């Protein structure tokens, strides 16, 4: 006699086959509707908006779609989340991001991970190819990312060879704007450079977002502000023919100038007399030549430092945001519209006498009166990046306002020149390494104001990384002159 079908037994907790199928990875049935596919395809090609049930497609600032109930089975999504949380996560951190990520999931054998991988690689990829009218490859990059308190991914465009569509499946608890962690989309200018956030997508349980990878697909994951919630997601890329990319935009060079004529009386008025002693200068120079960097605490006279620090906290100073966001984000002031004592300090840093002082402190030939030291045959190019976690503000003692001057020597191409900015660093500000940074031989100087009692957890440090190297060779905290 054939065995009878077993019904659900509340005493054993076993389920029949029909109930087990409810835990399979099944995508939203609306995605199979031919009318829905045609509506999305037409809207995508015409760069318009389209909404149908759980599906919302928008093409501003670039084509992207959010499916708010991607998988039909809630029990499957819950089981998938539990399985993913059992994975080993590796901390990922550099100037662009800080979060935890699993290894590649393409070879994982866990039950629910295998199922979701099959659905994304198979049924969803085929559906997406039909909607976009693009032949997407069967191989897909996929991993699991975990963002917790203070984790972030700064502005970037996702463009690498072969990437055509990016996707994110969110497995998060109830999420609010105050929790941070939004997916922010940027508008772009005529040079395809990001300008500002114009749309923020809130992570939502069992929602899937995908967008076209292009020269203008700039986005970021905003800093996670919640101390309790975890922003868990599956993400990756479908590969296919890349969209045409315009020539890389090169920013116009910042104007440079030679030193301004000021005599040594300016030094005696501003600089701690210890640094004007030739014997002390020789000691500093020796240390600099051995390590290529030097910190000089107490460089300015205390009264002058107090005046400048007080002036920088004035509400009269207009701080403008410096971008673009894929390279930098901080406040910058016009030196023509700052209090007089700040202008005088700037004149000090740009003066002929200061160039001579720097030459004596470093051994570099920054003035024709100074001796010419032997130059290294293979000088490593160095770039800098400001850590994004600075907690400064113009009114608190933890504020960080830099007078940043880079003095360069151009051999046989005229006298040394300098360029600099008056910067204000706040929570969330940063600079990023980028390909268009021009490597050159130069001296980088930073004068920090209002950073007494600075703690490492405030962030705001500067990292120096040698050309063609991944690891920093030293970092500078905002509490000294270097």
mmCIF file of N, CA and C in Angstrom, residues 138-208:
data_model
loop_
_atom_site.group_PDB
_atom_site.id
_atom_site.type_symbol
_atom_site.label_atom_id
_atom_site.label_comp_id
_atom_site.label_asym_id
_atom_site.label_seq_id
_atom_site.Cartn_x
_atom_site.Cartn_y
_atom_site.Cartn_z
ATOM 1 N N UNK A 138 26.450 35.011 -17.025
ATOM 2 C CA UNK A 138 25.958 34.109 -15.982
ATOM 3 C C UNK A 138 26.786 34.203 -14.706
ATOM 4 N N UNK A 139 28.006 34.680 -14.806
ATOM 5 C CA UNK A 139 28.850 34.828 -13.617
ATOM 6 C C UNK A 139 28.546 36.158 -12.935
ATOM 7 N N UNK A 140 28.393 36.092 -11.629
ATOM 8 C CA UNK A 140 28.019 37.282 -10.850
ATOM 9 C C UNK A 140 28.919 37.370 -9.619
ATOM 10 N N UNK A 141 29.395 38.561 -9.314
ATOM 11 C CA UNK A 141 30.095 38.793 -8.056
ATOM 12 C C UNK A 141 29.055 38.965 -6.952
ATOM 13 N N UNK A 142 29.220 38.261 -5.831
ATOM 14 C CA UNK A 142 28.242 38.387 -4.750
ATOM 15 C C UNK A 142 28.927 38.146 -3.401
ATOM 16 N N UNK A 143 28.620 38.988 -2.427
ATOM 17 C CA UNK A 143 29.153 38.831 -1.069
ATOM 18 C C UNK A 143 28.158 39.451 -0.096
ATOM 19 N N UNK A 144 28.435 39.280 1.180
ATOM 20 C CA UNK A 144 27.561 39.811 2.221
ATOM 21 C C UNK A 144 28.315 40.905 2.964
ATOM 22 N N UNK A 145 27.665 42.053 3.161
ATOM 23 C CA UNK A 145 28.281 43.190 3.846
ATOM 24 C C UNK A 145 27.509 43.493 5.122
ATOM 25 N N UNK A 146 28.255 43.849 6.161
ATOM 26 C CA UNK A 146 27.659 44.171 7.449
ATOM 27 C C UNK A 146 28.182 45.539 7.896
ATOM 28 N N UNK A 147 27.273 46.505 7.961
ATOM 29 C CA UNK A 147 27.615 47.862 8.412
ATOM 30 C C UNK A 147 27.057 48.062 9.815
ATOM 31 N N UNK A 148 27.947 48.443 10.733
ATOM 32 C CA UNK A 148 27.540 48.720 12.104
ATOM 33 C C UNK A 148 27.902 50.157 12.460
ATOM 34 N N UNK A 149 27.754 50.528 13.712
ATOM 35 C CA UNK A 149 27.923 51.919 14.141
ATOM 36 C C UNK A 149 29.216 52.530 13.602
ATOM 37 N N UNK A 150 29.115 53.674 12.934
ATOM 38 C CA UNK A 150 30.175 54.494 12.316
ATOM 39 C C UNK A 150 30.713 53.925 11.012
ATOM 40 N N UNK A 151 30.218 52.757 10.560
ATOM 41 C CA UNK A 151 30.675 52.230 9.274
ATOM 42 C C UNK A 151 30.125 53.082 8.137
ATOM 43 N N UNK A 152 30.858 53.107 7.013
ATOM 44 C CA UNK A 152 30.517 54.034 5.932
ATOM 45 C C UNK A 152 31.181 53.571 4.645
ATOM 46 N N UNK A 153 30.616 53.972 3.517
ATOM 47 C CA UNK A 153 31.229 53.795 2.199
ATOM 48 C C UNK A 153 31.055 55.113 1.465
ATOM 49 N N UNK A 154 32.156 55.813 1.185
ATOM 50 C CA UNK A 154 32.077 57.158 0.626
ATOM 51 C C UNK A 154 31.811 57.137 -0.882
ATOM 52 N N UNK A 155 31.685 58.316 -1.450
ATOM 53 C CA UNK A 155 31.241 58.505 -2.833
ATOM 54 C C UNK A 155 32.161 57.829 -3.844
ATOM 55 N N UNK A 156 31.567 57.016 -4.710
ATOM 56 C CA UNK A 156 32.293 56.327 -5.781
ATOM 57 C C UNK A 156 31.289 55.949 -6.859
ATOM 58 N N UNK A 157 31.774 55.454 -8.008
ATOM 59 C CA UNK A 157 30.860 55.169 -9.121
ATOM 60 C C UNK A 157 30.729 53.684 -9.453
ATOM 61 N N UNK A 158 31.471 52.784 -8.795
ATOM 62 C CA UNK A 158 31.404 51.324 -8.998
ATOM 63 C C UNK A 158 32.011 50.860 -10.318
ATOM 64 N N UNK A 159 32.526 51.757 -11.121
ATOM 65 C CA UNK A 159 32.995 51.352 -12.446
ATOM 66 C C UNK A 159 34.307 50.574 -12.371
ATOM 67 N N UNK A 160 34.244 49.319 -12.772
ATOM 68 C CA UNK A 160 35.409 48.482 -13.030
ATOM 69 C C UNK A 160 35.106 47.692 -14.296
ATOM 70 N N UNK A 161 36.135 47.155 -14.898
ATOM 71 C CA UNK A 161 35.981 46.459 -16.167
ATOM 72 C C UNK A 161 34.884 45.401 -16.096
ATOM 73 N N UNK A 162 33.879 45.507 -16.969
ATOM 74 C CA UNK A 162 32.847 44.484 -17.102
ATOM 75 C C UNK A 162 31.624 44.646 -16.229
ATOM 76 N N UNK A 163 31.660 45.507 -15.215
ATOM 77 C CA UNK A 163 30.482 45.689 -14.361
ATOM 78 C C UNK A 163 29.399 46.455 -15.119
ATOM 79 N N UNK A 164 28.186 45.916 -15.103
ATOM 80 C CA UNK A 164 27.096 46.584 -15.826
ATOM 81 C C UNK A 164 25.938 46.967 -14.900
ATOM 82 N N UNK A 165 25.567 46.100 -13.950
ATOM 83 C CA UNK A 165 24.466 46.389 -13.038
ATOM 84 C C UNK A 165 24.886 45.998 -11.623
ATOM 85 N N UNK A 166 24.720 46.914 -10.677
ATOM 86 C CA UNK A 166 24.969 46.633 -9.264
ATOM 87 C C UNK A 166 23.651 46.305 -8.579
ATOM 88 N N UNK A 167 23.690 45.432 -7.549
ATOM 89 C CA UNK A 167 22.459 45.094 -6.830
ATOM 90 C C UNK A 167 22.750 44.976 -5.343
ATOM 91 N N UNK A 168 21.744 45.259 -4.519
ATOM 92 C CA UNK A 168 21.822 45.126 -3.066
ATOM 93 C C UNK A 168 20.500 44.566 -2.565
ATOM 94 N N UNK A 169 20.558 43.471 -1.829
ATOM 95 C CA UNK A 169 19.380 42.895 -1.173
ATOM 96 C C UNK A 169 19.521 43.154 0.321
ATOM 97 N N UNK A 170 18.584 43.931 0.897
ATOM 98 C CA UNK A 170 18.685 44.325 2.302
ATOM 99 C C UNK A 170 17.993 43.307 3.219
ATOM 100 N N UNK A 171 18.699 42.973 4.302
ATOM 101 C CA UNK A 171 18.172 42.058 5.322
ATOM 102 C C UNK A 171 18.332 42.755 6.671
ATOM 103 N N UNK A 172 17.624 43.856 6.830
ATOM 104 C CA UNK A 172 17.815 44.738 7.981
ATOM 105 C C UNK A 172 16.584 44.726 8.892
ATOM 106 N N UNK A 173 16.769 45.075 10.160
ATOM 107 C CA UNK A 173 15.622 45.269 11.052
ATOM 108 C C UNK A 173 14.884 46.537 10.640
ATOM 109 N N UNK A 174 13.755 46.849 11.255
ATOM 110 C CA UNK A 174 13.064 48.103 10.930
ATOM 111 C C UNK A 174 14.048 49.278 10.992
ATOM 112 N N UNK A 175 14.116 50.023 9.898
ATOM 113 C CA UNK A 175 15.156 51.046 9.736
ATOM 114 C C UNK A 175 14.526 52.423 9.584
ATOM 115 N N UNK A 176 15.161 53.430 10.226
ATOM 116 C CA UNK A 176 14.689 54.799 10.145
ATOM 117 C C UNK A 176 15.796 55.716 9.651
ATOM 118 N N UNK A 177 15.409 56.904 9.198
ATOM 119 C CA UNK A 177 16.387 57.860 8.685
ATOM 120 C C UNK A 177 17.436 58.183 9.743
ATOM 121 N N UNK A 178 17.021 58.273 11.010
ATOM 122 C CA UNK A 178 17.946 58.618 12.087
ATOM 123 C C UNK A 178 19.011 57.549 12.305
ATOM 124 N N UNK A 179 18.807 56.335 11.739
ATOM 125 C CA UNK A 179 19.794 55.266 11.879
ATOM 126 C C UNK A 179 20.965 55.425 10.914
ATOM 127 N N UNK A 180 20.852 56.374 9.962
ATOM 128 C CA UNK A 180 21.899 56.525 8.954
ATOM 129 C C UNK A 180 21.866 55.374 7.972
ATOM 130 N N UNK A 181 22.997 55.118 7.296
ATOM 131 C CA UNK A 181 23.109 53.964 6.424
ATOM 132 C C UNK A 181 22.282 54.011 5.161
ATOM 133 N N UNK A 182 21.800 55.184 4.759
ATOM 134 C CA UNK A 182 21.027 55.286 3.522
ATOM 135 C C UNK A 182 21.939 55.093 2.312
ATOM 136 N N UNK A 183 21.361 54.651 1.213
ATOM 137 C CA UNK A 183 22.070 54.597 -0.061
ATOM 138 C C UNK A 183 21.830 55.939 -0.746
ATOM 139 N N UNK A 184 22.849 56.785 -0.793
ATOM 140 C CA UNK A 184 22.720 58.147 -1.322
ATOM 141 C C UNK A 184 23.173 58.191 -2.772
ATOM 142 N N UNK A 185 22.353 58.797 -3.626
ATOM 143 C CA UNK A 185 22.657 58.943 -5.042
ATOM 144 C C UNK A 185 23.015 60.389 -5.349
ATOM 145 N N UNK A 186 24.054 60.593 -6.150
ATOM 146 C CA UNK A 186 24.570 61.934 -6.430
ATOM 147 C C UNK A 186 24.189 62.418 -7.830
ATOM 148 N N UNK A 187 23.922 63.720 -7.922
ATOM 149 C CA UNK A 187 23.816 64.364 -9.228
ATOM 150 C C UNK A 187 25.227 64.599 -9.756
ATOM 151 N N UNK A 188 25.356 64.876 -11.047
ATOM 152 C CA UNK A 188 26.663 65.112 -11.653
ATOM 153 C C UNK A 188 26.639 66.375 -12.490
ATOM 154 N N UNK A 189 27.829 66.931 -12.745
ATOM 155 C CA UNK A 189 27.935 68.152 -13.546
ATOM 156 C C UNK A 189 28.275 67.815 -14.995
ATOM 157 N N UNK A 190 28.625 68.834 -15.764
ATOM 158 C CA UNK A 190 28.906 68.640 -17.194
ATOM 159 C C UNK A 190 30.174 67.822 -17.425
ATOM 160 N N UNK A 191 30.999 67.659 -16.383
ATOM 161 C CA UNK A 191 32.228 66.869 -16.507
ATOM 162 C C UNK A 191 32.054 65.456 -15.962
ATOM 163 N N UNK A 192 30.807 65.053 -15.683
ATOM 164 C CA UNK A 192 30.494 63.747 -15.082
ATOM 165 C C UNK A 192 31.127 63.597 -13.707
ATOM 166 N N UNK A 193 31.241 64.696 -12.977
ATOM 167 C CA UNK A 193 31.746 64.674 -11.616
ATOM 168 C C UNK A 193 30.575 64.822 -10.640
ATOM 169 N N UNK A 194 30.602 64.109 -9.511
ATOM 170 C CA UNK A 194 29.484 64.195 -8.560
ATOM 171 C C UNK A 194 29.407 65.578 -7.932
ATOM 172 N N UNK A 195 28.160 66.009 -7.637
ATOM 173 C CA UNK A 195 27.945 67.337 -7.069
ATOM 174 C C UNK A 195 27.364 67.247 -5.665
ATOM 175 N N UNK A 196 26.176 66.661 -5.552
ATOM 176 C CA UNK A 196 25.516 66.595 -4.245
ATOM 177 C C UNK A 196 24.527 65.441 -4.223
ATOM 178 N N UNK A 197 24.133 65.021 -3.015
ATOM 179 C CA UNK A 197 23.139 63.956 -2.851
ATOM 180 C C UNK A 197 21.770 64.502 -3.237
ATOM 181 N N UNK A 198 21.105 63.842 -4.167
ATOM 182 C CA UNK A 198 19.775 64.273 -4.594
ATOM 183 C C UNK A 198 18.699 63.254 -4.250
ATOM 184 N N UNK A 199 19.110 62.050 -3.835
ATOM 185 C CA UNK A 199 18.127 61.042 -3.434
ATOM 186 C C UNK A 199 18.780 60.088 -2.435
ATOM 187 N N UNK A 200 18.031 59.747 -1.392
ATOM 188 C CA UNK A 200 18.511 58.803 -0.390
ATOM 189 C C UNK A 200 17.507 57.663 -0.256
ATOM 190 N N UNK A 201 17.983 56.430 -0.458
ATOM 191 C CA UNK A 201 17.126 55.252 -0.376
ATOM 192 C C UNK A 201 17.342 54.581 0.973
ATOM 193 N N UNK A 202 16.269 54.423 1.728
ATOM 194 C CA UNK A 202 16.341 53.846 3.059
ATOM 195 C C UNK A 202 16.370 52.318 2.966
ATOM 196 N N UNK A 203 17.313 51.649 3.634
ATOM 197 C CA UNK A 203 17.314 50.181 3.637
ATOM 198 C C UNK A 203 15.992 49.651 4.196
ATOM 199 N N UNK A 204 15.505 48.597 3.594
ATOM 200 C CA UNK A 204 14.206 48.034 4.003
ATOM 201 C C UNK A 204 14.273 46.516 3.899
ATOM 202 N N UNK A 205 13.719 45.840 4.878
ATOM 203 C CA UNK A 205 13.727 44.378 4.930
ATOM 204 C C UNK A 205 13.204 43.761 3.638
ATOM 205 N N UNK A 206 13.962 42.831 3.070
ATOM 206 C CA UNK A 206 13.565 42.082 1.884
ATOM 207 C C UNK A 206 13.351 42.991 0.669
ATOM 208 N N UNK A 207 14.039 44.126 0.619
ATOM 209 C CA UNK A 207 13.964 44.982 -0.574
ATOM 210 C C UNK A 207 15.259 44.852 -1.354
ATOM 211 N N UNK A 208 15.126 44.907 -2.662
ATOM 212 C CA UNK A 208 16.287 44.818 -3.543
ATOM 213 C C UNK A 208 16.389 46.080 -4.377
#
